[in-house]
Short mmCIF file of C-alpha atoms in Angstrom, two decimals:
data_model
loop_
_atom_site.label_atom_id
_atom_site.label_comp_id
_atom_site.label_asym_id
_atom_site.label_seq_id
_atom_site.Cartn_x
_atom_site.Cartn_y
_atom_site.Cartn_z
CA UNK A 27 20.15 -19.16 -68.04
CA UNK A 28 21.96 -17.02 -65.80
CA UNK A 29 18.62 -15.06 -65.27
CA UNK A 30 16.88 -18.37 -64.16
CA UNK A 31 19.60 -19.28 -62.13
CA UNK A 32 19.68 -16.08 -60.39
CA UNK A 33 15.76 -16.28 -59.94
CA UNK A 34 16.20 -19.61 -58.25
CA UNK A 35 18.73 -18.11 -55.88
CA UNK A 36 16.41 -15.11 -55.00
CA UNK A 37 13.59 -17.61 -54.62
CA UNK A 38 15.63 -19.83 -52.38
CA UNK A 39 17.01 -16.90 -50.32
CA UNK A 40 13.27 -15.17 -49.88
CA UNK A 41 11.89 -18.78 -48.59
CA UNK A 42 14.77 -18.64 -45.81
CA UNK A 43 14.06 -15.17 -44.87
CA UNK A 44 10.21 -16.16 -44.59
CA UNK A 45 10.85 -19.13 -42.42
CA UNK A 46 13.00 -17.39 -40.24
CA UNK A 47 10.46 -14.76 -39.69
CA UNK A 48 7.71 -17.12 -38.98
CA UNK A 49 10.41 -18.98 -36.41
CA UNK A 50 10.93 -15.81 -34.39
CA UNK A 51 7.20 -14.81 -34.73
CA UNK A 52 6.25 -18.04 -33.09
CA UNK A 53 9.15 -17.84 -30.37
CA UNK A 54 7.86 -14.39 -29.36
CA UNK A 55 4.36 -15.63 -29.37
CA UNK A 56 4.83 -18.61 -27.00
CA UNK A 57 7.19 -16.30 -24.88
CA UNK A 58 4.39 -13.84 -24.39
CA UNK A 59 1.85 -16.64 -23.59
CA UNK A 60 4.51 -18.21 -20.85
CA UNK A 61 4.64 -14.46 -19.57
CA UNK A 62 1.07 -13.90 -19.26
CA UNK A 63 0.37 -17.14 -17.17
CA UNK A 64 3.32 -16.31 -14.78
CA UNK A 65 2.00 -12.84 -14.19
CA UNK A 66 -1.48 -13.94 -13.72
CA UNK A 67 -0.44 -16.32 -10.94
CA UNK A 68 1.80 -13.95 -9.32
CA UNK A 69 -1.03 -11.57 -9.29
CA UNK A 70 -3.44 -14.09 -7.79
CA UNK A 71 -1.10 -14.74 -5.07
CA UNK A 72 -0.23 -11.21 -4.46
CA UNK A 73 -4.10 -10.51 -4.06
CA UNK A 74 -4.41 -12.95 -1.21
CA UNK A 75 -1.62 -11.49 0.58
CA UNK A 76 -2.65 -7.84 0.20
CA UNK A 77 -5.34 -5.77 2.33
CA UNK A 78 -8.44 -4.83 0.65
CA UNK A 79 -8.55 -1.69 2.78
CA UNK A 80 -5.68 0.27 3.94
CA UNK A 81 -6.43 3.31 6.25
CA UNK A 82 -4.12 5.61 8.14
CA UNK A 83 -4.62 7.98 11.01
CA UNK A 84 -8.04 6.53 11.72
CA UNK A 85 -10.57 8.09 14.41
CA UNK A 86 -14.01 6.11 13.30
CA UNK A 87 -17.19 4.57 14.60
CA UNK A 88 -17.84 1.17 14.14
CA UNK A 89 -21.39 -0.43 13.92
CA UNK A 90 -22.69 -4.09 14.37
CA UNK A 91 -26.31 -4.57 12.86
CA UNK A 92 -26.85 -0.98 12.84
CA UNK A 93 -26.10 -0.32 16.04
CA UNK A 94 -22.99 1.71 16.83
CA UNK A 95 -20.54 -0.68 19.11
CA UNK A 96 -17.18 1.24 19.22
CA UNK A 97 -15.04 4.28 18.67
CA UNK A 98 -11.65 3.11 17.10
CA UNK A 99 -8.25 5.15 16.93
CA UNK A 100 -5.45 3.63 15.09
CA UNK A 101 -2.39 4.87 13.04
CA UNK A 102 -3.08 1.99 10.69
CA UNK A 103 -6.11 -0.10 9.91
CA UNK A 104 -5.70 -3.06 7.55
CA UNK A 105 -8.39 -5.42 6.03
CA UNK A 106 -7.65 -8.74 4.89
CA UNK A 107 -10.49 -10.34 3.32
CA UNK A 108 -9.16 -12.88 1.54
CA UNK A 109 -7.42 -14.62 4.59
CA UNK A 110 -8.48 -17.72 6.04
CA UNK A 111 -9.65 -16.68 8.64
CA UNK A 112 -10.41 -13.12 7.39
CA UNK A 113 -9.32 -10.14 9.84
CA UNK A 114 -8.47 -6.78 10.29
CA UNK A 115 -4.97 -5.63 11.53
CA UNK A 116 -3.99 -2.93 13.84
CA UNK A 117 -0.24 -3.74 14.02
CA UNK A 118 0.63 0.10 14.97
CA UNK A 119 -1.23 0.15 18.03
CA UNK A 120 -4.99 0.54 18.92
CA UNK A 121 -7.48 2.54 21.18
CA UNK A 122 -10.94 1.47 21.53
CA UNK A 123 -13.96 2.68 23.54
CA UNK A 124 -16.83 0.27 23.86
CA UNK A 125 -20.53 1.71 23.97
CA UNK A 126 -23.20 0.25 25.96
CA UNK A 127 -26.80 0.06 24.24
CA UNK A 128 -27.59 4.02 25.41
CA UNK A 129 -24.03 4.95 24.01
CA UNK A 130 -22.40 5.23 27.29
CA UNK A 131 -18.69 4.29 27.43
CA UNK A 132 -18.46 1.24 29.41
CA UNK A 133 -14.95 0.02 28.71
CA UNK A 134 -11.98 1.43 27.14
CA UNK A 135 -9.12 -0.94 25.55
CA UNK A 136 -5.45 -0.09 24.44
CA UNK A 137 -2.88 -2.30 23.05
CA UNK A 138 0.39 -2.24 20.86
CA UNK A 139 -0.87 -4.57 18.49
CA UNK A 140 -4.42 -5.84 17.64
CA UNK A 141 -6.25 -8.19 15.40
CA UNK A 142 -10.05 -8.31 15.07
CA UNK A 143 -11.27 -11.57 13.30
CA UNK A 144 -14.91 -10.43 11.96
CA UNK A 145 -16.36 -14.04 11.13
CA UNK A 146 -15.34 -15.36 14.76
CA UNK A 147 -16.01 -11.74 16.29
CA UNK A 148 -12.82 -12.23 18.21
CA UNK A 149 -10.35 -9.68 19.35
CA UNK A 150 -6.50 -10.46 19.88
CA UNK A 151 -4.99 -7.87 21.93
CA UNK A 152 -0.77 -7.95 22.10
CA UNK A 153 1.75 -6.03 24.37
CA UNK A 154 0.96 -3.09 26.86
CA UNK A 155 -2.73 -4.33 26.89
CA UNK A 156 -4.82 -2.05 29.22
CA UNK A 157 -8.60 -2.44 29.72
CA UNK A 158 -10.51 0.02 32.18
CA UNK A 159 -14.46 -0.61 32.80
CA UNK A 160 -17.02 1.37 33.85
CA UNK A 161 -16.19 1.46 37.73
CA UNK A 162 -12.69 2.57 37.05
CA UNK A 163 -11.17 -1.08 37.44
CA UNK A 164 -7.85 -1.67 35.26
CA UNK A 165 -6.49 -4.77 33.90
CA UNK A 166 -2.87 -4.87 32.44
CA UNK A 167 -1.46 -8.04 30.57
CA UNK A 168 0.52 -8.59 27.44
CA UNK A 169 -1.91 -11.07 25.88
CA UNK A 170 -5.68 -10.87 25.91
CA UNK A 171 -8.47 -12.29 24.08
CA UNK A 172 -12.03 -10.90 23.75
CA UNK A 173 -14.65 -13.03 22.62
CA UNK A 174 -17.71 -10.84 21.78
CA UNK A 175 -20.26 -13.71 20.79
CA UNK A 176 -19.57 -15.00 24.56
CA UNK A 177 -18.95 -11.59 25.95
CA UNK A 178 -15.83 -13.04 27.62
CA UNK A 179 -12.09 -11.87 27.99
CA UNK A 180 -9.37 -14.12 28.63
CA UNK A 181 -5.72 -14.91 29.02
CA UNK A 182 -3.16 -17.73 29.87
CA UNK A 183 -0.55 -15.18 30.46
CA UNK A 184 0.43 -12.69 33.55
CA UNK A 185 -2.14 -10.38 34.68
CA UNK A 186 -2.64 -7.49 37.01
CA UNK A 187 -5.94 -6.03 38.17
CA UNK A 188 -6.28 -2.84 39.83
CA UNK A 189 -9.52 -2.42 41.97
CA UNK A 190 -10.67 0.51 44.35
CA UNK A 191 -9.90 -1.44 47.24
CA UNK A 192 -7.21 -4.04 46.18
CA UNK A 193 -4.84 -5.00 43.50
CA UNK A 194 -4.49 -8.78 42.30
CA UNK A 195 -1.99 -10.52 40.15
CA UNK A 196 -1.35 -13.81 38.96
CA UNK A 197 -1.39 -16.14 35.69
CA UNK A 198 -4.13 -16.99 33.80
CA UNK A 199 -7.54 -15.12 33.70
CA UNK A 200 -11.13 -14.97 32.58
CA UNK A 201 -14.03 -12.70 33.25
CA UNK A 202 -17.10 -11.18 31.63
CA UNK A 203 -16.18 -8.35 29.05
CA UNK A 204 -16.99 -5.43 31.24
CA UNK A 205 -14.60 -6.68 34.15
CA UNK A 206 -17.19 -6.96 36.53
CA UNK A 207 -16.42 -10.74 37.70
CA UNK A 208 -12.91 -11.42 37.05
CA UNK A 209 -10.91 -14.57 38.02
CA UNK A 210 -7.39 -15.31 38.37
CA UNK A 211 -6.69 -18.97 38.22
CA UNK A 212 -3.19 -18.80 39.61
CA UNK A 213 -2.99 -15.79 42.09
CA UNK A 214 0.41 -14.88 43.25
CA UNK A 215 -0.32 -11.82 45.22
CA UNK A 216 -3.19 -9.37 46.73
CA UNK A 217 -2.33 -6.05 47.91
CA UNK A 218 -4.98 -4.18 49.94
CA UNK A 219 -5.37 -0.48 48.86
CA UNK A 220 -6.31 2.13 51.68
CA UNK A 221 -6.75 6.05 51.32
CA UNK A 222 -3.34 6.68 52.68
CA UNK A 223 -1.61 4.25 50.43
CA UNK A 224 -2.70 4.70 46.70
CA UNK A 225 0.93 3.48 44.80
CA UNK A 226 0.65 -0.15 43.52
CA UNK A 227 3.36 -2.73 45.16
CA UNK A 228 6.74 -3.84 43.70
CA UNK A 229 5.74 -6.90 41.78
CA UNK A 230 8.41 -9.78 41.32
CA UNK A 231 7.21 -10.14 37.85
CA UNK A 232 5.95 -7.23 35.90
CA UNK A 233 3.30 -8.03 33.07
CA UNK A 234 4.46 -5.26 30.80
CA UNK A 235 8.16 -6.83 30.45
CA UNK A 236 6.76 -10.16 29.48
CA UNK A 237 7.24 -11.48 25.86
CA UNK A 238 4.40 -13.51 24.41
CA UNK A 239 5.28 -16.08 22.01
CA UNK A 240 2.29 -18.43 21.83
CA UNK A 241 -0.80 -19.07 23.49
CA UNK A 242 -2.07 -22.25 24.85
CA UNK A 243 -4.51 -23.94 22.15
CA UNK A 244 -7.05 -24.66 25.28
CA UNK A 245 -7.28 -21.24 25.60
CA UNK A 246 -7.47 -19.97 21.80
CA UNK A 247 -10.32 -21.13 19.82
CA UNK A 248 -8.36 -19.86 16.63
CA UNK A 249 -4.67 -21.67 16.12
CA UNK A 250 -3.68 -19.96 12.67
CA UNK A 251 -4.15 -16.44 13.82
CA UNK A 252 -1.06 -14.08 13.61
#
């Protein structure tokens, strides 16, 4: 009788341990499943935000349709292919040389920050932007858009153009991409340059000191760009 009672107690105790074991196993299983789902969601979100390519200390040639178009120098070059729209980022500065069909440099571009939207073939250049064309004419501004499809550059910000015989400054600008036919919408001054006086004038508003927070929707075809 005592042995039978002991066996019954052992059996009940063993069943209790078994039940507890399976409860722990099921809790761990559901916890692991929940963790995996969360990690997967975080990974997808993170991938959308991370660049597909990160390159540092860049000096490279860029081709389009098998033709070399540019030489690019940048401290940092990031490619965001999952963004909408996708773009290249040069947030630590950019120097770019544009080639013509026989590989002559017909323009050079400098900017503190630049973005290139590869689907739209649109450049956005920000802060201390300088462009020099084949004739030696130079443009200075703090915001410039360069539409490769339309072969056009434009801005709604303050600009200064230095040519061989004169310097023009004002607000709002457009031109062909080679800066051969510039047009300033609101001219604020023209300074004729002679051989005896090659120093630029003192401007009442210096474009290199202007901060750019936004651009008019009528100027920019892309409203969601950085």
